[in-house]
Short mmCIF file of C-alpha atoms and ligand atoms in Angstrom, two decimals:
data_model
loop_
_atom_site.label_atom_id
_atom_site.label_comp_id
_atom_site.label_asym_id
_atom_site.label_seq_id
_atom_site.Cartn_x
_atom_site.Cartn_y
_atom_site.Cartn_z
CA UNK A 1 -29.47 7.53 -1.89
CA UNK A 2 -26.12 8.30 -0.30
CA UNK A 3 -22.74 8.58 -1.93
CA UNK A 4 -20.87 5.34 -2.53
CA UNK A 5 -17.19 5.74 -1.69
CA UNK A 6 -14.24 3.87 -3.14
CA UNK A 7 -12.85 2.37 0.08
CA UNK A 8 -14.25 4.06 3.18
CA UNK A 9 -13.38 3.16 6.79
CA UNK A 10 -15.41 0.19 8.04
CA UNK A 11 -15.84 0.79 11.77
CA UNK A 12 -18.52 0.02 14.33
CA UNK A 13 -19.29 -0.71 17.93
CA UNK A 14 -16.10 -2.72 18.62
CA UNK A 15 -13.87 0.13 17.41
CA UNK A 16 -15.82 2.72 19.39
CA UNK A 17 -15.60 0.64 22.57
CA UNK A 18 -11.87 -0.03 22.13
CA UNK A 19 -11.16 3.66 21.58
CA UNK A 20 -13.14 4.74 24.64
CA UNK A 21 -11.59 2.00 26.81
CA UNK A 22 -8.14 3.27 25.85
CA UNK A 23 -9.27 6.81 26.62
CA UNK A 24 -10.57 5.78 30.03
CA UNK A 25 -7.32 3.95 30.79
CA UNK A 26 -5.57 7.33 30.81
CA UNK A 27 -2.97 6.37 28.17
CA UNK A 28 -3.70 9.27 25.82
CA UNK A 29 -0.12 10.05 24.74
CA UNK A 30 1.81 8.23 22.01
CA UNK A 31 2.93 5.65 24.56
CA UNK A 32 1.00 2.88 26.29
CA UNK A 33 -0.06 -0.75 26.40
CA UNK A 34 -2.29 -0.64 23.30
CA UNK A 35 0.71 0.29 21.17
CA UNK A 36 2.70 -2.67 22.42
CA UNK A 37 -0.24 -5.04 21.87
CA UNK A 38 -1.03 -3.66 18.42
CA UNK A 39 2.60 -4.11 17.35
CA UNK A 40 2.62 -7.62 18.75
CA UNK A 41 -0.66 -8.61 17.05
CA UNK A 42 0.25 -7.25 13.61
CA UNK A 43 3.76 -8.74 13.76
CA UNK A 44 2.28 -12.12 14.76
CA UNK A 45 -0.10 -11.96 11.83
CA UNK A 46 2.85 -11.46 9.47
CA UNK A 47 4.98 -14.06 11.24
CA UNK A 48 7.57 -11.43 12.17
CA UNK A 49 9.10 -10.86 15.60
CA UNK A 50 9.40 -7.06 15.64
CA UNK A 51 7.30 -4.02 14.73
CA UNK A 52 6.96 -0.35 15.54
CA UNK A 53 3.67 1.52 15.17
CA UNK A 54 4.02 4.90 13.49
CA UNK A 55 1.96 7.91 12.50
CA UNK A 56 1.74 6.90 8.82
CA UNK A 57 2.93 4.45 6.21
CA UNK A 58 4.96 7.27 4.69
CA UNK A 59 6.80 7.73 8.01
CA UNK A 60 7.47 3.98 8.08
CA UNK A 61 8.92 4.11 4.55
CA UNK A 62 11.10 7.07 5.51
CA UNK A 63 12.53 5.24 8.52
CA UNK A 64 13.00 2.04 6.49
CA UNK A 65 15.08 3.91 3.91
CA UNK A 66 17.11 5.83 6.46
CA UNK A 67 17.85 2.61 8.36
CA UNK A 68 18.87 0.91 5.11
CA UNK A 69 21.57 3.56 4.96
CA UNK A 70 20.03 5.60 2.15
CA UNK A 71 21.58 9.06 2.06
CA UNK A 72 22.02 11.98 -0.33
CA UNK A 73 22.79 10.86 -3.88
CA UNK A 74 22.23 7.13 -3.22
CA UNK A 75 20.17 5.37 -5.85
CA UNK A 76 16.80 3.91 -4.79
CA UNK A 77 14.81 1.78 -7.22
CA UNK A 78 11.03 2.23 -7.02
CA UNK A 79 8.17 1.01 -9.24
CA UNK A 80 6.76 3.76 -11.41
CA UNK A 81 3.20 2.48 -10.86
CA UNK A 82 2.50 3.37 -7.24
CA UNK A 83 1.25 6.04 -4.88
CA UNK A 84 3.67 8.94 -4.47
CA UNK A 85 4.48 8.04 -0.83
CA UNK A 86 6.77 5.20 -1.97
CA UNK A 87 9.02 7.62 -3.84
CA UNK A 88 8.52 10.64 -1.58
CA UNK A 89 10.15 8.82 1.33
CA UNK A 90 13.32 8.28 -0.74
CA UNK A 91 13.29 11.94 -1.73
CA UNK A 92 13.25 12.94 1.97
CA UNK A 93 16.63 11.18 2.27
CA UNK A 94 18.01 13.04 -0.75
CA UNK A 95 18.13 9.81 -2.74
CA UNK A 96 18.33 9.59 -6.50
CA UNK A 97 15.27 7.70 -7.74
CA UNK A 98 15.10 5.23 -10.60
CA UNK A 99 11.63 4.13 -11.67
CA UNK A 100 10.96 0.65 -13.04
CA UNK A 101 7.99 -0.42 -15.18
CA UNK A 102 5.11 -2.66 -14.11
CA UNK A 103 4.69 -6.38 -14.77
CA UNK A 104 1.70 -6.66 -17.13
CA UNK A 105 0.13 -9.44 -15.03
CA UNK A 106 0.52 -8.30 -11.41
CA UNK A 107 1.03 -4.58 -12.19
CA UNK A 108 3.74 -4.68 -9.53
CA UNK A 109 7.40 -3.95 -10.28
CA UNK A 110 8.66 -6.09 -13.20
CA UNK A 111 11.06 -8.70 -11.75
CA UNK A 112 13.03 -9.19 -14.98
CA UNK A 113 13.66 -5.46 -15.26
CA UNK A 114 14.88 -5.41 -11.64
CA UNK A 115 17.24 -8.34 -12.38
CA UNK A 116 18.57 -6.63 -15.52
CA UNK A 117 19.00 -3.29 -13.79
CA UNK A 118 20.93 -4.76 -10.85
CA UNK A 119 23.17 -6.83 -13.19
CA UNK A 120 23.87 -3.71 -15.25
CA UNK A 121 24.61 -1.58 -12.19
CA UNK A 122 26.92 -4.28 -10.81
CA UNK A 123 28.95 -4.16 -14.05
CA UNK A 124 29.09 -0.36 -13.77
CA UNK A 125 30.23 -0.76 -10.15
CA UNK A 126 27.46 1.44 -8.76
CA UNK A 127 24.71 -0.63 -7.16
CA UNK A 128 21.60 1.07 -5.79
CA UNK A 129 21.33 1.32 -2.01
CA UNK A 130 17.81 -0.12 -1.95
CA UNK A 131 14.98 -1.56 -4.00
CA UNK A 132 11.48 -0.73 -2.80
CA UNK A 133 8.76 -3.10 -3.98
CA UNK A 134 5.06 -2.29 -3.71
CA UNK A 135 2.32 -4.90 -3.26
CA UNK A 136 -0.05 -3.01 -5.49
CA UNK A 137 -3.83 -3.22 -4.99
CA UNK A 138 -3.10 -6.18 -2.69
CA UNK A 139 -1.12 -8.22 -5.27
CA UNK A 140 2.56 -9.07 -4.94
CA UNK A 141 5.39 -8.98 -7.47
CA UNK A 142 7.52 -12.06 -8.24
CA UNK A 143 9.32 -12.18 -4.89
CA UNK A 144 11.22 -15.40 -5.64
CA UNK A 145 13.16 -13.55 -8.33
CA UNK A 146 13.33 -10.13 -6.67
CA UNK A 147 14.60 -11.38 -3.30
CA UNK A 148 17.19 -13.53 -5.09
CA UNK A 149 18.40 -10.62 -7.24
CA UNK A 150 18.67 -8.27 -4.25
CA UNK A 151 20.45 -10.92 -2.15
CA UNK A 152 22.90 -11.73 -4.98
CA UNK A 153 23.92 -8.10 -5.24
CA UNK A 154 23.68 -7.25 -1.55
CA UNK A 155 21.02 -4.63 -2.15
CA UNK A 156 18.49 -3.87 0.60
CA UNK A 157 14.89 -4.83 -0.18
CA UNK A 158 12.14 -2.77 1.41
CA UNK A 159 8.57 -3.97 0.96
CA UNK A 160 5.81 -1.39 0.77
CA UNK A 161 2.87 -3.61 1.77
CA UNK A 162 0.61 -0.63 2.55
CA UNK A 163 -2.16 -2.03 0.34
CA UNK A 164 -1.63 -5.72 0.99
CA UNK A 165 -2.22 -6.61 4.65
CA UNK A 166 -3.71 -10.11 4.60
CA UNK A 167 -2.39 -11.17 1.18
CA UNK A 168 -0.39 -14.39 0.98
CA UNK A 169 1.99 -15.78 -1.64
CA UNK A 170 2.18 -19.59 -1.44
CA UNK A 171 0.95 -19.20 2.12
CA UNK A 172 3.55 -16.59 3.09
CA UNK A 173 2.18 -13.19 4.20
CA UNK A 174 2.74 -10.02 2.21
CA UNK A 175 4.89 -7.80 4.39
CA UNK A 176 7.34 -10.60 5.19
CA UNK A 177 9.46 -10.43 2.02
CA UNK A 178 11.56 -7.32 2.64
CA UNK A 179 14.41 -6.78 5.10
CA UNK A 180 11.90 -4.37 6.48
CA UNK A 181 8.33 -3.85 5.44
CA UNK A 182 5.76 -1.14 5.70
CA UNK A 183 2.03 -1.14 6.39
CA UNK A 184 -0.43 1.74 6.25
CA UNK A 185 -3.56 2.18 8.35
CA UNK A 186 -4.77 5.24 6.47
CA UNK A 187 -8.54 5.66 6.23
CA UNK A 188 -8.80 3.98 2.81
CA UNK A 189 -6.76 0.85 3.62
CA UNK A 190 -8.16 -2.59 4.53
CA UNK A 191 -7.89 -1.75 8.23
CA UNK A 192 -7.51 1.76 9.55
CA UNK A 193 -6.39 3.69 12.62
CA UNK A 194 -7.77 6.80 10.86
CA UNK A 195 -4.14 7.52 10.06
CA UNK A 196 -1.17 5.37 10.93
CA UNK A 197 1.44 2.92 9.77
CA UNK A 198 3.89 0.29 10.89
CA UNK A 199 7.45 -0.78 10.18
CA UNK A 200 8.17 -4.50 10.62
CA UNK A 201 11.28 -6.61 10.41
CA UNK A 202 12.91 -9.74 11.75
CA UNK A 203 15.83 -7.51 12.71
CA UNK A 204 15.15 -6.40 16.29
CA UNK A 205 17.98 -3.87 16.28
CA UNK A 206 16.54 -2.16 13.22
CA UNK A 207 13.14 -1.85 14.90
CA UNK A 208 14.74 -0.52 18.12
CA UNK A 209 16.54 2.11 16.03
CA UNK A 210 13.27 2.98 14.28
CA UNK A 211 11.49 3.49 17.60
CA UNK A 212 14.34 5.71 18.80
CA UNK A 213 14.27 7.85 15.62
CA UNK A 214 10.45 7.99 15.70
CA UNK A 215 10.51 9.53 19.19
CA UNK A 216 12.86 12.46 18.44
CA UNK A 217 15.95 10.30 19.08
CA UNK A 218 15.62 11.15 22.74
CA UNK A 219 18.28 9.64 25.00
CA UNK A 220 17.24 8.39 28.43
CA UNK A 221 18.03 11.58 30.36
CA UNK A 222 15.77 13.98 32.26
CA UNK A 223 17.00 17.00 30.30
CA UNK A 224 16.19 15.73 26.77
CA UNK A 225 19.58 14.65 25.46
CA UNK A 226 19.97 14.03 21.69
CA UNK A 227 22.97 12.48 19.96
CA UNK A 228 21.25 12.69 16.58
CA UNK A 229 18.17 14.23 15.02
CA UNK A 230 15.02 12.12 14.78
CA UNK A 231 11.33 12.60 14.03
CA UNK A 232 7.96 12.77 15.73
CA UNK A 233 6.57 9.66 14.03
CA UNK A 234 5.02 7.60 16.84
CA UNK A 235 1.39 6.43 16.68
CA UNK A 236 -0.97 7.42 19.49
CA UNK A 237 -1.99 4.77 22.03
CA UNK A 238 -5.65 5.65 21.34
CA UNK A 239 -5.26 4.89 17.66
CA UNK A 240 -3.45 1.65 18.40
CA UNK A 241 -6.56 0.55 20.32
CA UNK A 242 -8.65 1.37 17.26
CA UNK A 243 -6.20 -0.61 15.13
CA UNK A 244 -6.43 -3.68 17.35
CA UNK A 245 -10.21 -3.69 17.10
CA UNK A 246 -9.90 -3.42 13.31
CA UNK A 247 -7.32 -6.19 13.12
CA UNK A 248 -9.66 -8.55 14.98
CA UNK A 249 -12.00 -8.28 11.97
CA UNK A 250 -9.33 -8.47 9.26
CA UNK A 251 -10.30 -11.90 7.98
CA UNK A 252 -13.96 -10.88 7.56
CA UNK A 253 -12.83 -7.74 5.76
CA UNK A 254 -10.68 -9.76 3.37
CA UNK A 255 -13.53 -12.22 2.75
CA UNK A 256 -15.87 -9.32 2.06
CA UNK A 257 -13.51 -7.63 -0.42
CA UNK A 258 -12.83 -10.90 -2.19
CA UNK A 259 -16.57 -11.56 -2.45
CA UNK A 260 -17.06 -8.07 -3.88
CA UNK A 261 -14.41 -8.70 -6.51
CA UNK A 262 -15.92 -12.09 -7.37
CA UNK A 263 -19.33 -10.43 -7.78
CA UNK A 264 -17.98 -7.74 -10.10
CA UNK A 265 -16.16 -10.41 -12.10
CA UNK A 266 -19.34 -12.44 -12.47
CA UNK A 267 -21.35 -9.36 -13.44
CA UNK A 268 -18.95 -8.42 -16.25
CA UNK A 269 -18.09 -11.96 -17.38
CA UNK A 270 -20.12 -11.68 -20.60
CA UNK A 271 -18.39 -8.45 -21.68
CA UNK A 272 -15.14 -9.06 -23.60
CA UNK A 273 -14.15 -5.43 -23.26
CA UNK A 274 -13.91 -5.57 -19.44
CA UNK A 275 -11.11 -7.31 -17.58
CA UNK A 276 -10.66 -7.58 -13.81
CA UNK A 277 -7.27 -7.48 -12.07
CA UNK A 278 -6.80 -10.90 -10.47
CA UNK A 279 -4.37 -12.74 -8.22
CA UNK A 280 -1.33 -14.18 -10.01
CA UNK A 281 -0.83 -17.93 -9.53
CA UNK A 282 -0.02 -18.91 -5.95
CA UNK A 283 -1.31 -15.65 -4.52
CA UNK A 284 -4.35 -15.14 -2.36
CA UNK A 285 -4.74 -11.37 -2.29
CA UNK A 286 -6.75 -9.25 0.13
CA UNK A 287 -8.55 -7.83 -2.96
CA UNK A 288 -8.07 -4.37 -1.48
CA UNK A 289 -9.57 -2.71 -4.55
CA UNK A 290 -11.35 -4.25 -7.50
CA UNK A 291 -9.73 -2.74 -10.58
CA UNK A 292 -11.26 -3.22 -14.01
CA UNK A 293 -9.65 -2.56 -17.37
CA UNK A 294 -11.38 -1.51 -20.57
CA UNK A 295 -9.75 -3.00 -23.65
CA UNK A 296 -9.43 -0.17 -26.20
CA UNK A 297 -9.40 -2.75 -29.01
CA UNK A 298 -12.85 -3.96 -27.95
CA UNK A 299 -14.59 -0.72 -26.92
CA UNK A 300 -14.31 3.00 -27.52
CA UNK A 301 -15.70 3.63 -24.03
CA UNK A 302 -12.91 4.89 -21.76
CA UNK A 303 -12.35 4.60 -18.01
CA UNK A 304 -13.07 8.33 -17.81
CA UNK A 305 -16.48 7.80 -19.47
CA UNK A 306 -17.33 5.16 -16.87
CA UNK A 307 -15.97 7.22 -13.99
CA UNK A 308 -18.04 10.26 -14.99
CA UNK A 309 -21.19 8.14 -15.43
CA UNK A 310 -20.67 6.76 -11.91
CA UNK A 311 -19.94 10.24 -10.53
CA UNK A 312 -23.22 11.49 -12.00
CA UNK A 313 -24.92 8.95 -9.73
CA UNK A 314 -22.81 10.01 -6.73
CA UNK A 315 -20.50 7.00 -6.91
CA UNK A 316 -16.76 7.40 -6.41
CA UNK A 317 -14.43 5.54 -8.78
CA UNK A 318 -10.79 6.38 -9.48
CA UNK A 319 -8.21 5.94 -12.20
CA UNK A 320 -5.26 3.65 -11.38
CA UNK A 321 -2.19 5.33 -9.89
CA UNK A 322 -0.68 7.75 -12.38
CA UNK A 323 2.83 6.44 -13.17
CA UNK A 324 5.39 8.46 -11.23
CA UNK A 325 7.52 9.03 -14.34
CA UNK A 326 4.58 11.04 -15.73
CA UNK A 327 4.31 13.18 -12.58
CA UNK A 328 5.66 16.73 -12.96
CA UNK A 329 7.31 16.42 -9.52
CA UNK A 330 9.56 13.67 -10.94
CA UNK A 331 10.11 14.97 -14.46
CA UNK A 332 13.89 14.48 -14.28
CA UNK A 333 13.88 10.93 -12.91
CA UNK A 334 15.17 8.05 -15.05
CA UNK A 335 12.60 5.38 -15.92
CA UNK A 336 13.29 1.81 -17.08
CA UNK A 337 10.53 1.02 -19.57
CA UNK A 338 7.21 2.58 -18.63
CA UNK A 339 4.82 1.44 -21.36
CA UNK A 340 3.12 -1.24 -19.22
CA UNK A 341 2.43 1.25 -16.43
CA UNK A 342 1.13 3.80 -18.93
CA UNK A 343 -1.20 1.21 -20.37
CA UNK A 344 -2.58 0.45 -16.90
CA UNK A 345 -3.10 4.15 -16.29
CA UNK A 346 -4.98 4.65 -19.56
CA UNK A 347 -7.19 1.54 -19.33
CA UNK A 348 -7.91 0.90 -15.63
CA UNK A 349 -10.58 2.07 -13.21
CA UNK A 350 -10.84 1.29 -9.47
CA UNK A 351 -14.40 0.50 -8.41
CA UNK A 352 -16.02 0.86 -4.97
CA UNK A 353 -14.61 -2.00 -2.92
CA UNK A 354 -15.15 -1.18 0.76
CA UNK A 355 -15.71 -4.09 3.13
CA UNK A 356 -18.97 -2.35 4.12
CA UNK A 357 -20.28 -2.05 0.53
CA UNK A 358 -23.82 -3.43 0.43
CA UNK A 359 -24.93 -5.69 -2.41
CA UNK A 360 -27.63 -3.14 -3.28
CA UNK A 361 -24.98 -0.44 -3.66
CA UNK A 362 -22.73 -2.76 -5.64
CA UNK A 363 -25.66 -3.49 -7.94
CA UNK A 364 -25.98 0.25 -8.61
CA UNK A 365 -22.30 0.36 -9.59
CA UNK A 366 -22.59 -2.73 -11.79
CA UNK A 367 -25.67 -1.42 -13.57
CA UNK A 368 -24.01 1.88 -14.47
CA UNK A 369 -20.73 0.29 -15.60
CA UNK A 370 -22.58 -2.16 -17.82
CA UNK A 371 -24.91 0.46 -19.28
CA UNK A 372 -22.00 2.78 -20.05
CA UNK A 373 -19.94 0.09 -21.73
CA UNK A 374 -22.95 -1.24 -23.66
CA UNK A 375 -24.00 2.28 -24.70
CA UNK A 376 -27.46 1.92 -23.17
CA UNK A 377 -28.70 4.18 -20.38
CA UNK A 378 -28.77 2.93 -16.81
C1 PLP B 1 -1.35 4.33 1.34
C2 PLP B 1 -0.03 4.02 0.77
C3 PLP B 1 1.16 4.48 1.36
C4 PLP B 1 1.25 5.49 2.44
O1 PLP B 1 0.53 5.36 3.52
P1 PLP B 1 0.10 6.59 4.47
O2 PLP B 1 -0.24 5.87 5.71
O3 PLP B 1 -1.06 7.25 3.81
O4 PLP B 1 1.27 7.50 4.64
C5 PLP B 1 2.36 4.07 0.82
N1 PLP B 1 2.41 3.30 -0.26
C6 PLP B 1 1.30 2.86 -0.87
C7 PLP B 1 1.44 1.99 -2.05
C8 PLP B 1 0.05 3.22 -0.39
O5 PLP B 1 -1.06 2.81 -1.04
#
């Protein structure tokens, strides 16, 4: 038996052909027709007019924050329950972070806490420069309330949709709620370019600026003229070709991940101690990862017990994101609430969810989870 990974790349013949075709076309540098097409195709999928393909989601977040005018000492509001990249990008700009707790249903940033925080800051006369939301595990926060609160106070909203490509909220795509939004095509995401990301917006000027900054802010002159300092953040044309081939199969990948989640849910339905993270009302998520929770009131078995039992059978499972306010790197950052995120961290476990997970392999996972929780041996 081979190792079962959490969310491995799902690539095949189509990706290999696309990559080699791009290679044979001679466009090897981070410029070329595949980049333009990839940007167009992803933007069309999100119903947005403009996009720039970048070397990572983190690079996209960094540009989004810089273009929102975030500079040294500016406050940036970030959910505490997320991957470090969301906050790291603000740190690159010298921003002052404020972490906000998770909504107990969606696990995304708590909309009422965002509303309260912005109202409070408005009274103090020191509004944050930006709020960054994260569409966590493919689910979205309450955007009706968050977009309204940000608009009321004139605060920029940046959407980190790295985990949520393909999710919709009342039919509207994740990645279309922020002034600018960010996707990741890292190896573990629902589609991959091996590494890569994208910044999208309906503001064409913002995307033009992002492209300029992502290519060392080079002015059109033979001698490499620079009026400002940029970055080397552009995606390679080869990887854009890989991304386009992946995007063509996005709907099948979503269907597969949703079927996997439904199968886990069915398999644990008789166990009161196991819950499964599910789409809030109105949302149709991409089910990027199936995340289960173990109710400590119903079982003394912990997520660590289950994870180690799976690991003993060469199966990869992972705890939920460790809240950023508990990370040593952010020990001095203010947090609003935090108990909901801590509860997620102590009770949740992400199960293998790749779109190429076979039912036989999923059965192995299910058997071990059940046996561990029931205290029998698998
Ligand atoms: C993966 C991820 C990112 C960063 O993406 P990279 O492409 O790996 O830089 C940012 N935010 C969240 C929530 C992610 O899951």
